[in-house]
């Protein structure tokens, strides 16, 4: 008999805690305190470069699914090599820049599948960053992109989907459009998520976890409201309870 996951199970599996700490041991300590409360953690550049690739394996060993957010963007040969190493460390999900182009995206998808087969591990999923939210239309024009940011997001999301990439990273405000564009199975990963009780900080356009899921997000990246809390597990609980 198929059991329907309840709202709290969905929330537990959707939250990705961004462990943006410049110290591997501190990140592991937060992760240990979150064991059993969330399914996913995220390793971004700060932690990856501070602690080294082994942090991915250590977080996996604690039982987490690991999202490695290094936004790969290089010639296909380099990206292939990076994908193979991420598969080997046990990443469950990672990011590439869609602006790296079709050949780079295809190389990432194919190298990842081959490496998963070789290392006999489940094939990680890949999500594409379209336009960095730090770039506005003027900044895009300055680097030679004549499309508006919204047009460029759509074009790059379609390109990524055509190459077999599993979804996109986008703001909660773009989630509904990305869901409609990419279909029901795509991953739509949204940072900029804030529970009502948390401060927005440097996130300009925020949505609550419930709003982001309602808009079509499959995963919610939440960092400081959890990692900066006195009791990170209690903060997760409040989010899951819908506070
Ligand atoms: O602490 P906070 O919840 O703001 O963390 C959000 C995470 O999402 C950070 O790891 C940040 O790098 C990432 N992110 C973001 N905005 C984007 C893309 C990624 O905040 N546009």
XYZ file of C-alpha atoms and ligand atoms in Angstrom:
264
model
C 0.000 0.000 0.000
C 1.325 3.425 -0.942
C 1.539 5.820 1.962
C 1.075 9.507 1.243
C 3.882 11.560 2.859
C 2.510 14.150 5.244
C 3.416 17.839 5.175
C 6.100 17.435 7.822
C 7.809 14.577 5.929
C 7.787 16.693 2.764
C 9.292 19.624 4.666
C 11.978 17.432 6.293
C 13.043 16.117 2.869
C 12.838 19.530 1.177
C 14.984 21.599 3.513
C 18.661 21.800 2.569
C 20.676 23.335 5.402
C 23.469 25.517 3.989
C 26.517 24.821 6.170
C 28.318 28.044 5.262
C 31.022 27.789 7.912
C 34.728 28.324 7.252
C 35.674 25.377 9.439
C 35.039 21.684 8.812
C 34.816 20.671 12.471
C 32.294 23.435 13.253
C 30.209 22.389 10.236
C 30.275 18.750 11.327
C 29.209 19.767 14.815
C 26.156 21.616 13.461
C 25.441 18.662 11.162
C 25.595 16.184 14.058
C 23.062 18.273 15.952
C 20.724 18.108 12.941
C 20.868 14.332 12.498
C 17.365 12.916 12.189
C 15.847 16.400 11.789
C 16.678 17.061 8.128
C 17.636 14.920 5.147
C 19.881 17.369 3.279
C 22.867 19.631 3.927
C 24.687 21.923 1.492
C 28.421 22.371 1.100
C 29.207 25.627 -0.676
C 32.527 27.146 -1.677
C 33.358 28.482 1.784
C 33.187 25.107 3.501
C 34.518 23.090 0.553
C 37.639 25.232 0.217
C 38.162 25.395 3.982
C 37.691 21.726 4.777
C 38.539 20.026 1.480
C 36.547 17.539 -0.610
C 36.570 14.954 2.212
C 33.871 17.005 4.003
C 31.346 15.606 1.505
C 32.215 12.054 2.493
C 32.132 12.914 6.206
C 28.675 14.450 5.960
C 27.468 11.433 4.007
C 28.892 9.170 6.683
C 26.687 11.014 9.192
C 23.713 9.947 7.091
C 22.946 13.165 5.213
C 22.295 13.664 1.540
C 24.843 16.222 0.390
C 24.283 19.061 -2.073
C 27.635 20.379 -3.296
C 27.226 23.944 -4.532
C 30.439 24.811 -6.383
C 28.724 26.173 -9.529
C 31.055 24.432 -11.980
C 31.929 26.582 -15.011
C 34.936 25.691 -17.158
C 35.856 23.894 -20.365
C 34.078 20.530 -20.701
C 37.223 18.512 -19.944
C 37.746 20.242 -16.570
C 34.092 20.003 -15.646
C 34.080 16.288 -16.464
C 36.986 15.794 -14.083
C 35.278 17.790 -11.334
C 32.032 15.813 -11.764
C 33.886 12.506 -11.500
C 35.529 13.644 -8.251
C 32.213 14.827 -6.809
C 30.627 11.460 -7.628
C 33.551 9.749 -5.950
C 33.159 11.830 -2.772
C 29.496 10.865 -2.658
C 27.699 14.078 -3.666
C 23.957 13.512 -4.120
C 23.330 16.764 -5.948
C 25.564 19.501 -7.334
C 25.471 22.741 -9.301
C 26.816 23.824 -12.664
C 26.529 27.207 -14.397
C 24.178 26.939 -17.366
C 26.220 29.783 -18.915
C 29.024 27.243 -19.395
C 27.112 26.238 -22.535
C 25.642 23.133 -24.131
C 28.885 21.171 -24.563
C 29.887 21.753 -20.936
C 26.446 20.767 -19.630
C 26.333 17.615 -21.772
C 29.827 16.695 -20.612
C 28.754 17.130 -16.970
C 25.677 14.925 -17.388
C 27.523 12.200 -19.231
C 30.657 12.161 -17.021
C 28.466 11.995 -13.908
C 26.464 9.014 -15.185
C 29.615 7.174 -16.260
C 31.397 7.833 -12.969
C 28.382 6.652 -10.952
C 28.451 3.412 -12.892
C 32.195 3.051 -12.439
C 32.158 3.742 -8.700
C 28.895 1.764 -8.278
C 27.089 4.578 -6.504
C 23.669 6.157 -7.172
C 23.942 8.792 -9.907
C 23.893 12.295 -8.392
C 21.477 14.843 -9.772
C 22.636 18.121 -11.280
C 20.990 21.533 -11.069
C 21.937 24.557 -13.114
C 22.403 28.101 -11.937
C 20.944 30.364 -14.629
C 21.608 34.026 -13.825
C 23.221 34.880 -10.510
C 20.701 36.865 -8.470
C 23.459 39.413 -7.867
C 23.288 40.404 -11.569
C 20.660 42.885 -12.713
C 19.862 43.859 -16.315
C 22.554 46.573 -16.338
C 25.201 44.154 -15.072
C 24.144 41.624 -17.727
C 24.396 44.277 -20.457
C 27.891 45.093 -19.232
C 29.012 41.515 -19.872
C 27.421 41.467 -23.315
C 24.025 39.912 -22.603
C 21.285 41.866 -24.351
C 18.428 39.817 -22.939
C 16.749 40.936 -19.746
C 17.542 38.888 -16.692
C 14.113 37.191 -16.885
C 14.631 36.238 -20.550
C 18.117 34.954 -19.852
C 16.879 32.840 -16.911
C 14.262 31.198 -19.177
C 16.686 30.612 -22.052
C 19.370 29.082 -19.828
C 16.847 26.928 -17.946
C 15.628 25.476 -21.252
C 19.178 24.900 -22.455
C 20.056 23.075 -19.240
C 16.924 20.921 -19.468
C 17.730 19.988 -23.090
C 21.122 18.654 -22.034
C 19.691 16.357 -19.356
C 20.392 18.520 -16.313
C 17.779 17.720 -13.635
C 16.627 21.227 -12.739
C 17.579 24.724 -11.682
C 18.485 26.885 -8.732
C 16.300 29.984 -8.672
C 14.687 32.515 -6.359
C 11.289 31.640 -4.859
C 9.864 34.397 -7.094
C 10.954 32.433 -10.196
C 9.887 29.021 -8.876
C 6.379 28.964 -10.364
C 7.634 29.924 -13.811
C 10.472 27.376 -13.664
C 8.053 24.643 -12.556
C 5.708 25.458 -15.458
C 8.603 25.597 -17.929
C 10.454 22.466 -16.808
C 7.557 20.205 -15.780
C 6.600 18.265 -12.678
C 9.744 16.125 -12.357
C 12.349 18.912 -12.470
C 14.242 19.932 -9.372
C 13.534 23.548 -8.448
C 15.929 24.542 -5.675
C 15.306 27.907 -4.011
C 17.564 29.863 -1.649
C 16.227 33.134 -0.211
C 13.893 31.219 2.082
C 13.096 32.681 5.484
C 10.672 31.445 8.129
C 8.455 34.301 9.335
C 10.366 34.539 12.626
C 13.789 34.985 10.976
C 15.447 38.162 9.764
C 15.902 38.520 6.004
C 19.483 39.774 6.457
C 21.161 40.300 3.061
C 18.493 38.319 1.178
C 16.527 40.949 -0.722
C 13.524 38.966 -1.966
C 12.514 36.281 0.481
C 9.663 33.801 0.779
C 8.596 31.593 3.655
C 9.167 27.832 3.303
C 5.440 27.243 2.736
C 5.261 29.973 0.070
C 8.300 28.586 -1.775
C 6.874 25.035 -1.802
C 3.476 26.356 -2.870
C 5.162 28.174 -5.777
C 6.646 24.894 -7.012
C 10.025 24.582 -5.277
C 11.170 21.008 -4.652
C 14.002 22.000 -2.286
C 14.527 24.962 0.046
C 18.041 26.132 0.849
C 18.087 27.665 4.332
C 21.314 28.692 6.026
C 21.658 31.271 8.748
C 18.185 30.984 10.310
C 19.231 27.416 11.215
C 23.035 27.497 11.516
C 22.987 30.832 13.371
C 20.362 29.692 15.887
C 21.390 28.794 19.445
C 19.749 25.431 18.883
C 19.784 24.554 15.137
C 17.623 21.446 15.622
C 14.968 23.510 17.410
C 15.028 26.037 14.542
C 14.445 23.201 12.053
C 11.586 21.920 14.197
C 9.927 25.331 14.185
C 10.207 25.458 10.387
C 8.822 21.945 9.971
C 5.966 22.708 12.356
C 5.090 25.591 10.004
C 5.965 28.443 12.310
O 22.009 31.915 5.124
P 21.095 31.896 3.952
O 19.776 31.190 4.225
O 20.902 33.253 3.334
O 21.870 30.984 2.912
C 21.446 30.820 1.623
C 22.371 29.924 0.850
O 21.941 29.906 -0.496
C 23.822 30.347 0.842
O 24.601 29.161 0.883
C 23.998 31.058 -0.480
O 25.265 30.858 -1.043
C 22.961 30.364 -1.358
N 22.427 31.194 -2.423
C 21.773 32.406 -2.210
N 21.268 33.130 -3.246
C 21.403 32.690 -4.474
C 22.050 31.485 -4.719
C 22.556 30.752 -3.654
O 21.624 32.831 -1.069
N 20.900 33.383 -5.456
